Amino acid sequence: MIPPPGSEWEERHHFTTEVTALLAARYGRWACGWHWAVGEGGGGGVVTSWCCDSHSVGESAATAAKVIASLLEWRDWLEELAERFAQLAPPAGTEAEERSWHLERATTRLVTVVVDRTGAECGWYGLCRTVLTWFLSSTGMGPETAKDAVDTAIGGRFKSWTAPPRTLVDAVGEDLAVGLTGEQPYRDR
């Protein structure tokens, strides 16, 4: 499957696409992010074992080892997220104001962990949108509704190569919470 040395970008990209299809067929859809690497070539992900097609595809044994390491690293990330989602989810039956507080808190914590893991490098905000959408979906919200809520809350305010200031992270968290519940996360006293 590995393209010969000196192959063009398209052949290396085709290899990554084929490996993704193979891994997803064998292990499930969760495997699709195995090559979402940190940095410009990797699309703004969290994987450090894979860089990009041009730097990671090489000799068969070395490439296979990178694919395996990347898949395991991606799986660890997904398991970490699942634990975080369970810890941050609003308890069932909470009132709107309390739910708002949980959603704001979850958003700020999840944005922060994505920034930390990606280094806020190229395209990190795409993974951030995905993580927030997954979180809301894990609470029972439909995926399209979750995606729309996240897109509205972020509103293009996150940028590549720029870690958002705390005030912006807080604002996005509050906007998401208020947008979903109609309530401010905290009571005015």
PDB file of N, CA, C and O in Angstrom, residues 70-140:
ATOM      1  N   SER A  70       0.108   6.093  16.050  1.00  0.00           N
ATOM      2  CA  SER A  70      -0.879   7.165  15.892  1.00  0.00           C
ATOM      3  C   SER A  70      -2.285   6.694  16.240  1.00  0.00           C
ATOM      4  O   SER A  70      -3.038   7.412  16.905  1.00  0.00           O
ATOM      5  N   LEU A  71      -2.626   5.496  15.808  1.00  0.00           N
ATOM      6  CA  LEU A  71      -3.937   4.941  16.120  1.00  0.00           C
ATOM      7  C   LEU A  71      -4.104   4.778  17.635  1.00  0.00           C
ATOM      8  O   LEU A  71      -5.143   5.137  18.197  1.00  0.00           O
ATOM      9  N   LEU A  72      -3.077   4.287  18.300  1.00  0.00           N
ATOM     10  CA  LEU A  72      -3.135   4.124  19.759  1.00  0.00           C
ATOM     11  C   LEU A  72      -3.221   5.474  20.468  1.00  0.00           C
ATOM     12  O   LEU A  72      -3.962   5.628  21.443  1.00  0.00           O
ATOM     13  N   GLU A  73      -2.474   6.437  19.970  1.00  0.00           N
ATOM     14  CA  GLU A  73      -2.515   7.779  20.546  1.00  0.00           C
ATOM     15  C   GLU A  73      -3.902   8.398  20.370  1.00  0.00           C
ATOM     16  O   GLU A  73      -4.440   9.017  21.300  1.00  0.00           O
ATOM     17  N   TRP A  74      -4.484   8.224  19.198  1.00  0.00           N
ATOM     18  CA  TRP A  74      -5.833   8.738  18.936  1.00  0.00           C
ATOM     19  C   TRP A  74      -6.842   8.061  19.865  1.00  0.00           C
ATOM     20  O   TRP A  74      -7.725   8.708  20.425  1.00  0.00           O
ATOM     21  N   ARG A  75      -6.706   6.748  20.028  1.00  0.00           N
ATOM     22  CA  ARG A  75      -7.637   6.014  20.908  1.00  0.00           C
ATOM     23  C   ARG A  75      -7.525   6.525  22.345  1.00  0.00           C
ATOM     24  O   ARG A  75      -8.537   6.701  23.030  1.00  0.00           O
ATOM     25  N   ASP A  76      -6.293   6.761  22.811  1.00  0.00           N
ATOM     26  CA  ASP A  76      -6.104   7.317  24.160  1.00  0.00           C
ATOM     27  C   ASP A  76      -6.815   8.664  24.293  1.00  0.00           C
ATOM     28  O   ASP A  76      -7.441   8.948  25.319  1.00  0.00           O
ATOM     29  N   TRP A  77      -6.717   9.503  23.279  1.00  0.00           N
ATOM     30  CA  TRP A  77      -7.384  10.813  23.285  1.00  0.00           C
ATOM     31  C   TRP A  77      -8.900  10.642  23.383  1.00  0.00           C
ATOM     32  O   TRP A  77      -9.555  11.316  24.180  1.00  0.00           O
ATOM     33  N   LEU A  78      -9.440   9.723  22.597  1.00  0.00           N
ATOM     34  CA  LEU A  78     -10.886   9.510  22.624  1.00  0.00           C
ATOM     35  C   LEU A  78     -11.348   8.985  23.988  1.00  0.00           C
ATOM     36  O   LEU A  78     -12.394   9.399  24.493  1.00  0.00           O
ATOM     37  N   GLU A  79     -10.557   8.109  24.583  1.00  0.00           N
ATOM     38  CA  GLU A  79     -10.913   7.601  25.907  1.00  0.00           C
ATOM     39  C   GLU A  79     -10.827   8.698  26.962  1.00  0.00           C
ATOM     40  O   GLU A  79     -11.669   8.780  27.860  1.00  0.00           O
ATOM     41  N   GLU A  80      -9.824   9.560  26.848  1.00  0.00           N
ATOM     42  CA  GLU A  80      -9.716  10.709  27.744  1.00  0.00           C
ATOM     43  C   GLU A  80     -10.931  11.619  27.594  1.00  0.00           C
ATOM     44  O   GLU A  80     -11.509  12.081  28.593  1.00  0.00           O
ATOM     45  N   LEU A  81     -11.329  11.870  26.349  1.00  0.00           N
ATOM     46  CA  LEU A  81     -12.512  12.704  26.118  1.00  0.00           C
ATOM     47  C   LEU A  81     -13.767  12.075  26.711  1.00  0.00           C
ATOM     48  O   LEU A  81     -14.587  12.772  27.322  1.00  0.00           O
ATOM     49  N   ALA A  82     -13.932  10.782  26.534  1.00  0.00           N
ATOM     50  CA  ALA A  82     -15.116  10.105  27.077  1.00  0.00           C
ATOM     51  C   ALA A  82     -15.195  10.278  28.589  1.00  0.00           C
ATOM     52  O   ALA A  82     -16.277  10.542  29.138  1.00  0.00           O
ATOM     53  N   GLU A  83     -14.055  10.175  29.271  1.00  0.00           N
ATOM     54  CA  GLU A  83     -14.021  10.393  30.716  1.00  0.00           C
ATOM     55  C   GLU A  83     -14.377  11.834  31.060  1.00  0.00           C
ATOM     56  O   GLU A  83     -15.158  12.090  31.981  1.00  0.00           O
ATOM     57  N   ARG A  84     -13.818  12.763  30.327  1.00  0.00           N
ATOM     58  CA  ARG A  84     -14.118  14.186  30.566  1.00  0.00           C
ATOM     59  C   ARG A  84     -15.603  14.472  30.313  1.00  0.00           C
ATOM     60  O   ARG A  84     -16.236  15.194  31.081  1.00  0.00           O
ATOM     61  N   PHE A  85     -16.131  13.926  29.239  1.00  0.00           N
ATOM     62  CA  PHE A  85     -17.544  14.149  28.928  1.00  0.00           C
ATOM     63  C   PHE A  85     -18.425  13.659  30.075  1.00  0.00           C
ATOM     64  O   PHE A  85     -19.371  14.344  30.472  1.00  0.00           O
ATOM     65  N   ALA A  86     -18.123  12.474  30.599  1.00  0.00           N
ATOM     66  CA  ALA A  86     -18.923  11.925  31.702  1.00  0.00           C
ATOM     67  C   ALA A  86     -18.826  12.811  32.945  1.00  0.00           C
ATOM     68  O   ALA A  86     -19.819  13.029  33.639  1.00  0.00           O
ATOM     69  N   GLN A  87     -17.644  13.339  33.219  1.00  0.00           N
ATOM     70  CA  GLN A  87     -17.449  14.199  34.393  1.00  0.00           C
ATOM     71  C   GLN A  87     -18.124  15.557  34.226  1.00  0.00           C
ATOM     72  O   GLN A  87     -18.593  16.133  35.205  1.00  0.00           O
ATOM     73  N   LEU A  88     -18.161  16.069  33.022  1.00  0.00           N
ATOM     74  CA  LEU A  88     -18.650  17.427  32.787  1.00  0.00           C
ATOM     75  C   LEU A  88     -20.125  17.514  32.416  1.00  0.00           C
ATOM     76  O   LEU A  88     -20.695  18.608  32.420  1.00  0.00           O
ATOM     77  N   ALA A  89     -20.746  16.403  32.102  1.00  0.00           N
ATOM     78  CA  ALA A  89     -22.137  16.427  31.653  1.00  0.00           C
ATOM     79  C   ALA A  89     -23.070  16.937  32.746  1.00  0.00           C
ATOM     80  O   ALA A  89     -22.906  16.588  33.919  1.00  0.00           O
ATOM     81  N   PRO A  90     -24.038  17.749  32.361  1.00  0.00           N
ATOM     82  CA  PRO A  90     -25.030  18.189  33.347  1.00  0.00           C
ATOM     83  C   PRO A  90     -25.820  16.987  33.862  1.00  0.00           C
ATOM     84  O   PRO A  90     -26.178  16.105  33.078  1.00  0.00           O
ATOM     85  N   PRO A  91     -26.067  16.927  35.153  1.00  0.00           N
ATOM     86  CA  PRO A  91     -26.882  15.820  35.676  1.00  0.00           C
ATOM     87  C   PRO A  91     -28.276  15.830  35.053  1.00  0.00           C
ATOM     88  O   PRO A  91     -28.806  16.894  34.712  1.00  0.00           O
ATOM     89  N   ALA A  92     -28.843  14.674  34.910  1.00  0.00           N
ATOM     90  CA  ALA A  92     -30.185  14.566  34.331  1.00  0.00           C
ATOM     91  C   ALA A  92     -31.182  15.346  35.188  1.00  0.00           C
ATOM     92  O   ALA A  92     -31.100  15.347  36.413  1.00  0.00           O
ATOM     93  N   GLY A  93     -32.102  16.004  34.514  1.00  0.00           N
ATOM     94  CA  GLY A  93     -33.174  16.701  35.200  1.00  0.00           C
ATOM     95  C   GLY A  93     -32.799  18.021  35.849  1.00  0.00           C
ATOM     96  O   GLY A  93     -33.570  18.551  36.645  1.00  0.00           O
ATOM     97  N   THR A  94     -31.642  18.571  35.509  1.00  0.00           N
ATOM     98  CA  THR A  94     -31.258  19.849  36.111  1.00  0.00           C
ATOM     99  C   THR A  94     -32.068  20.986  35.519  1.00  0.00           C
ATOM    100  O   THR A  94     -32.474  20.949  34.363  1.00  0.00           O
ATOM    101  N   GLU A  95     -32.291  22.000  36.336  1.00  0.00           N
ATOM    102  CA  GLU A  95     -32.989  23.206  35.889  1.00  0.00           C
ATOM    103  C   GLU A  95     -32.108  23.947  34.883  1.00  0.00           C
ATOM    104  O   GLU A  95     -30.890  23.748  34.842  1.00  0.00           O
ATOM    105  N   ALA A  96     -32.700  24.831  34.107  1.00  0.00           N
ATOM    106  CA  ALA A  96     -31.990  25.532  33.031  1.00  0.00           C
ATOM    107  C   ALA A  96     -30.777  26.294  33.541  1.00  0.00           C
ATOM    108  O   ALA A  96     -29.708  26.261  32.915  1.00  0.00           O
ATOM    109  N   GLU A  97     -30.897  26.987  34.665  1.00  0.00           N
ATOM    110  CA  GLU A  97     -29.767  27.775  35.164  1.00  0.00           C
ATOM    111  C   GLU A  97     -28.591  26.879  35.554  1.00  0.00           C
ATOM    112  O   GLU A  97     -27.439  27.172  35.217  1.00  0.00           O
ATOM    113  N   GLU A  98     -28.876  25.773  36.218  1.00  0.00           N
ATOM    114  CA  GLU A  98     -27.804  24.848  36.596  1.00  0.00           C
ATOM    115  C   GLU A  98     -27.221  24.168  35.364  1.00  0.00           C
ATOM    116  O   GLU A  98     -26.010  23.986  35.252  1.00  0.00           O
ATOM    117  N   ARG A  99     -28.082  23.811  34.432  1.00  0.00           N
ATOM    118  CA  ARG A  99     -27.606  23.213  33.181  1.00  0.00           C
ATOM    119  C   ARG A  99     -26.695  24.196  32.443  1.00  0.00           C
ATOM    120  O   ARG A  99     -25.654  23.824  31.911  1.00  0.00           O
ATOM    121  N   SER A 100     -27.084  25.461  32.446  1.00  0.00           N
ATOM    122  CA  SER A 100     -26.272  26.496  31.821  1.00  0.00           C
ATOM    123  C   SER A 100     -24.891  26.549  32.461  1.00  0.00           C
ATOM    124  O   SER A 100     -23.874  26.640  31.770  1.00  0.00           O
ATOM    125  N   TRP A 101     -24.844  26.484  33.788  1.00  0.00           N
ATOM    126  CA  TRP A 101     -23.560  26.501  34.491  1.00  0.00           C
ATOM    127  C   TRP A 101     -22.697  25.317  34.071  1.00  0.00           C
ATOM    128  O   TRP A 101     -21.513  25.470  33.786  1.00  0.00           O
ATOM    129  N   HIS A 102     -23.290  24.126  33.996  1.00  0.00           N
ATOM    130  CA  HIS A 102     -22.541  22.928  33.592  1.00  0.00           C
ATOM    131  C   HIS A 102     -22.034  23.042  32.158  1.00  0.00           C
ATOM    132  O   HIS A 102     -20.893  22.653  31.859  1.00  0.00           O
ATOM    133  N   LEU A 103     -22.866  23.560  31.266  1.00  0.00           N
ATOM    134  CA  LEU A 103     -22.462  23.698  29.859  1.00  0.00           C
ATOM    135  C   LEU A 103     -21.345  24.725  29.697  1.00  0.00           C
ATOM    136  O   LEU A 103     -20.395  24.497  28.937  1.00  0.00           O
ATOM    137  N   GLU A 104     -21.441  25.842  30.412  1.00  0.00           N
ATOM    138  CA  GLU A 104     -20.393  26.867  30.340  1.00  0.00           C
ATOM    139  C   GLU A 104     -19.078  26.303  30.866  1.00  0.00           C
ATOM    140  O   GLU A 104     -18.019  26.459  30.254  1.00  0.00           O
ATOM    141  N   ARG A 105     -19.138  25.630  31.988  1.00  0.00           N
ATOM    142  CA  ARG A 105     -17.950  25.025  32.605  1.00  0.00           C
ATOM    143  C   ARG A 105     -17.332  23.969  31.687  1.00  0.00           C
ATOM    144  O   ARG A 105     -16.120  23.931  31.477  1.00  0.00           O
ATOM    145  N   ALA A 106     -18.171  23.107  31.124  1.00  0.00           N
ATOM    146  CA  ALA A 106     -17.674  22.065  30.224  1.00  0.00           C
ATOM    147  C   ALA A 106     -17.003  22.685  29.002  1.00  0.00           C
ATOM    148  O   ALA A 106     -15.926  22.239  28.589  1.00  0.00           O
ATOM    149  N   THR A 107     -17.614  23.703  28.439  1.00  0.00           N
ATOM    150  CA  THR A 107     -17.061  24.349  27.248  1.00  0.00           C
ATOM    151  C   THR A 107     -15.687  24.935  27.539  1.00  0.00           C
ATOM    152  O   THR A 107     -14.738  24.703  26.780  1.00  0.00           O
ATOM    153  N   THR A 108     -15.556  25.683  28.622  1.00  0.00           N
ATOM    154  CA  THR A 108     -14.261  26.300  28.915  1.00  0.00           C
ATOM    155  C   THR A 108     -13.200  25.242  29.179  1.00  0.00           C
ATOM    156  O   THR A 108     -12.060  25.393  28.742  1.00  0.00           O
ATOM    157  N   ARG A 109     -13.558  24.171  29.848  1.00  0.00           N
ATOM    158  CA  ARG A 109     -12.573  23.114  30.121  1.00  0.00           C
ATOM    159  C   ARG A 109     -12.187  22.357  28.858  1.00  0.00           C
ATOM    160  O   ARG A 109     -11.015  22.027  28.667  1.00  0.00           O
ATOM    161  N   LEU A 110     -13.155  22.085  28.005  1.00  0.00           N
ATOM    162  CA  LEU A 110     -12.845  21.351  26.777  1.00  0.00           C
ATOM    163  C   LEU A 110     -12.052  22.201  25.789  1.00  0.00           C
ATOM    164  O   LEU A 110     -11.118  21.699  25.153  1.00  0.00           O
ATOM    165  N   VAL A 111     -12.390  23.473  25.664  1.00  0.00           N
ATOM    166  CA  VAL A 111     -11.599  24.361  24.799  1.00  0.00           C
ATOM    167  C   VAL A 111     -10.162  24.415  25.320  1.00  0.00           C
ATOM    168  O   VAL A 111      -9.206  24.309  24.546  1.00  0.00           O
ATOM    169  N   THR A 112     -10.008  24.546  26.619  1.00  0.00           N
ATOM    170  CA  THR A 112      -8.674  24.633  27.211  1.00  0.00           C
ATOM    171  C   THR A 112      -7.854  23.375  26.956  1.00  0.00           C
ATOM    172  O   THR A 112      -6.677  23.460  26.597  1.00  0.00           O
ATOM    173  N   VAL A 113      -8.456  22.206  27.091  1.00  0.00           N
ATOM    174  CA  VAL A 113      -7.703  20.974  26.860  1.00  0.00           C
ATOM    175  C   VAL A 113      -7.327  20.824  25.391  1.00  0.00           C
ATOM    176  O   VAL A 113      -6.225  20.364  25.068  1.00  0.00           O
ATOM    177  N   VAL A 114      -8.202  21.252  24.483  1.00  0.00           N
ATOM    178  CA  VAL A 114      -7.858  21.186  23.058  1.00  0.00           C
ATOM    179  C   VAL A 114      -6.713  22.146  22.749  1.00  0.00           C
ATOM    180  O   VAL A 114      -5.770  21.787  22.038  1.00  0.00           O
ATOM    181  N   VAL A 115      -6.766  23.353  23.290  1.00  0.00           N
ATOM    182  CA  VAL A 115      -5.670  24.310  23.082  1.00  0.00           C
ATOM    183  C   VAL A 115      -4.363  23.731  23.619  1.00  0.00           C
ATOM    184  O   VAL A 115      -3.319  23.787  22.955  1.00  0.00           O
ATOM    185  N   ASP A 116      -4.419  23.154  24.808  1.00  0.00           N
ATOM    186  CA  ASP A 116      -3.208  22.571  25.407  1.00  0.00           C
ATOM    187  C   ASP A 116      -2.646  21.438  24.557  1.00  0.00           C
ATOM    188  O   ASP A 116      -1.446  21.363  24.324  1.00  0.00           O
ATOM    189  N   ARG A 117      -3.508  20.551  24.088  1.00  0.00           N
ATOM    190  CA  ARG A 117      -3.044  19.374  23.351  1.00  0.00           C
ATOM    191  C   ARG A 117      -2.612  19.688  21.923  1.00  0.00           C
ATOM    192  O   ARG A 117      -1.775  19.001  21.362  1.00  0.00           O
ATOM    193  N   THR A 118      -3.191  20.724  21.318  1.00  0.00           N
ATOM    194  CA  THR A 118      -2.829  21.070  19.935  1.00  0.00           C
ATOM    195  C   THR A 118      -1.776  22.162  19.864  1.00  0.00           C
ATOM    196  O   THR A 118      -1.242  22.436  18.789  1.00  0.00           O
ATOM    197  N   GLY A 119      -1.515  22.816  20.991  1.00  0.00           N
ATOM    198  CA  GLY A 119      -0.608  23.955  20.984  1.00  0.00           C
ATOM    199  C   GLY A 119      -1.194  25.148  20.251  1.00  0.00           C
ATOM    200  O   GLY A 119      -0.463  26.066  19.896  1.00  0.00           O
ATOM    201  N   ALA A 120      -2.495  25.123  19.999  1.00  0.00           N
ATOM    202  CA  ALA A 120      -3.177  26.182  19.238  1.00  0.00           C
ATOM    203  C   ALA A 120      -2.494  26.400  17.890  1.00  0.00           C
ATOM    204  O   ALA A 120      -2.449  27.507  17.369  1.00  0.00           O
ATOM    205  N   GLU A 121      -1.980  25.319  17.323  1.00  0.00           N
ATOM    206  CA  GLU A 121      -1.324  25.423  16.020  1.00  0.00           C
ATOM    207  C   GLU A 121      -2.366  25.463  14.908  1.00  0.00           C
ATOM    208  O   GLU A 121      -3.555  25.614  15.158  1.00  0.00           O
ATOM    209  N   CYS A 122      -1.911  25.298  13.692  1.00  0.00           N
ATOM    210  CA  CYS A 122      -2.758  25.440  12.510  1.00  0.00           C
ATOM    211  C   CYS A 122      -4.016  24.576  12.593  1.00  0.00           C
ATOM    212  O   CYS A 122      -3.935  23.377  12.785  1.00  0.00           O
ATOM    213  N   GLY A 123      -5.165  25.208  12.460  1.00  0.00           N
ATOM    214  CA  GLY A 123      -6.429  24.493  12.378  1.00  0.00           C
ATOM    215  C   GLY A 123      -6.932  23.879  13.672  1.00  0.00           C
ATOM    216  O   GLY A 123      -7.889  23.108  13.647  1.00  0.00           O
ATOM    217  N   TRP A 124      -6.368  24.215  14.809  1.00  0.00           N
ATOM    218  CA  TRP A 124      -6.765  23.612  16.087  1.00  0.00           C
ATOM    219  C   TRP A 124      -8.244  23.806  16.371  1.00  0.00           C
ATOM    220  O   TRP A 124      -8.884  22.954  16.990  1.00  0.00           O
ATOM    221  N   TYR A 125      -8.790  24.913  15.923  1.00  0.00           N
ATOM    222  CA  TYR A 125     -10.186  25.247  16.231  1.00  0.00           C
ATOM    223  C   TYR A 125     -11.157  24.266  15.568  1.00  0.00           C
ATOM    224  O   TYR A 125     -12.285  24.111  16.023  1.00  0.00           O
ATOM    225  N   GLY A 126     -10.742  23.596  14.500  1.00  0.00           N
ATOM    226  CA  GLY A 126     -11.593  22.576  13.879  1.00  0.00           C
ATOM    227  C   GLY A 126     -11.799  21.400  14.818  1.00  0.00           C
ATOM    228  O   GLY A 126     -12.917  20.896  14.975  1.00  0.00           O
ATOM    229  N   LEU A 127     -10.711  20.961  15.449  1.00  0.00           N
ATOM    230  CA  LEU A 127     -10.839  19.891  16.434  1.00  0.00           C
ATOM    231  C   LEU A 127     -11.650  20.373  17.630  1.00  0.00           C
ATOM    232  O   LEU A 127     -12.448  19.633  18.186  1.00  0.00           O
ATOM    233  N   CYS A 128     -11.483  21.625  18.001  1.00  0.00           N
ATOM    234  CA  CYS A 128     -12.241  22.191  19.114  1.00  0.00           C
ATOM    235  C   CYS A 128     -13.740  22.134  18.817  1.00  0.00           C
ATOM    236  O   CYS A 128     -14.534  21.706  19.664  1.00  0.00           O
ATOM    237  N   ARG A 129     -14.136  22.540  17.631  1.00  0.00           N
ATOM    238  CA  ARG A 129     -15.553  22.464  17.241  1.00  0.00           C
ATOM    239  C   ARG A 129     -16.049  21.020  17.297  1.00  0.00           C
ATOM    240  O   ARG A 129     -17.152  20.744  17.774  1.00  0.00           O
ATOM    241  N   THR A 130     -15.223  20.101  16.810  1.00  0.00           N
ATOM    242  CA  THR A 130     -15.602  18.690  16.812  1.00  0.00           C
ATOM    243  C   THR A 130     -15.777  18.174  18.235  1.00  0.00           C
ATOM    244  O   THR A 130     -16.762  17.498  18.544  1.00  0.00           O
ATOM    245  N   VAL A 131     -14.831  18.485  19.116  1.00  0.00           N
ATOM    246  CA  VAL A 131     -14.904  18.020  20.502  1.00  0.00           C
ATOM    247  C   VAL A 131     -16.147  18.570  21.196  1.00  0.00           C
ATOM    248  O   VAL A 131     -16.867  17.837  21.890  1.00  0.00           O
ATOM    249  N   LEU A 132     -16.429  19.851  21.021  1.00  0.00           N
ATOM    250  CA  LEU A 132     -17.619  20.432  21.646  1.00  0.00           C
ATOM    251  C   LEU A 132     -18.898  19.812  21.080  1.00  0.00           C
ATOM    252  O   LEU A 132     -19.854  19.561  21.821  1.00  0.00           O
ATOM    253  N   THR A 133     -18.916  19.546  19.790  1.00  0.00           N
ATOM    254  CA  THR A 133     -20.075  18.895  19.176  1.00  0.00           C
ATOM    255  C   THR A 133     -20.248  17.484  19.722  1.00  0.00           C
ATOM    256  O   THR A 133     -21.361  17.071  20.055  1.00  0.00           O
ATOM    257  N   TRP A 134     -19.151  16.748  19.839  1.00  0.00           N
ATOM    258  CA  TRP A 134     -19.220  15.408  20.423  1.00  0.00           C
ATOM    259  C   TRP A 134     -19.727  15.468  21.858  1.00  0.00           C
ATOM    260  O   TRP A 134     -20.521  14.635  22.275  1.00  0.00           O
ATOM    261  N   PHE A 135     -19.247  16.448  22.619  1.00  0.00           N
ATOM    262  CA  PHE A 135     -19.689  16.569  24.005  1.00  0.00           C
ATOM    263  C   PHE A 135     -21.201  16.773  24.066  1.00  0.00           C
ATOM    264  O   PHE A 135     -21.908  16.073  24.801  1.00  0.00           O
ATOM    265  N   LEU A 136     -21.707  17.736  23.313  1.00  0.00           N
ATOM    266  CA  LEU A 136     -23.145  17.989  23.340  1.00  0.00           C
ATOM    267  C   LEU A 136     -23.928  16.770  22.863  1.00  0.00           C
ATOM    268  O   LEU A 136     -24.977  16.437  23.427  1.00  0.00           O
ATOM    269  N   SER A 137     -23.421  16.078  21.858  1.00  0.00           N
ATOM    270  CA  SER A 137     -24.073  14.855  21.383  1.00  0.00           C
ATOM    271  C   SER A 137     -24.085  13.785  22.468  1.00  0.00           C
ATOM    272  O   SER A 137     -25.056  13.029  22.588  1.00  0.00           O
ATOM    273  N   SER A 138     -23.020  13.745  23.274  1.00  0.00           N
ATOM    274  CA  SER A 138     -22.963  12.751  24.356  1.00  0.00           C
ATOM    275  C   SER A 138     -23.991  13.024  25.441  1.00  0.00           C
ATOM    276  O   SER A 138     -24.319  12.131  26.226  1.00  0.00           O
ATOM    277  N   THR A 139     -24.519  14.245  25.487  1.00  0.00           N
ATOM    278  CA  THR A 139     -25.542  14.583  26.470  1.00  0.00           C
ATOM    279  C   THR A 139     -26.950  14.328  25.932  1.00  0.00           C
ATOM    280  O   THR A 139     -27.929  14.643  26.600  1.00  0.00           O
ATOM    281  N   GLY A 140     -27.046  13.814  24.709  1.00  0.00           N
ATOM    282  CA  GLY A 140     -28.334  13.477  24.129  1.00  0.00           C
ATOM    283  C   GLY A 140     -28.810  14.421  23.047  1.00  0.00           C
ATOM    284  O   GLY A 140     -29.867  14.215  22.462  1.00  0.00           O
TER     285      GLY A 140
END
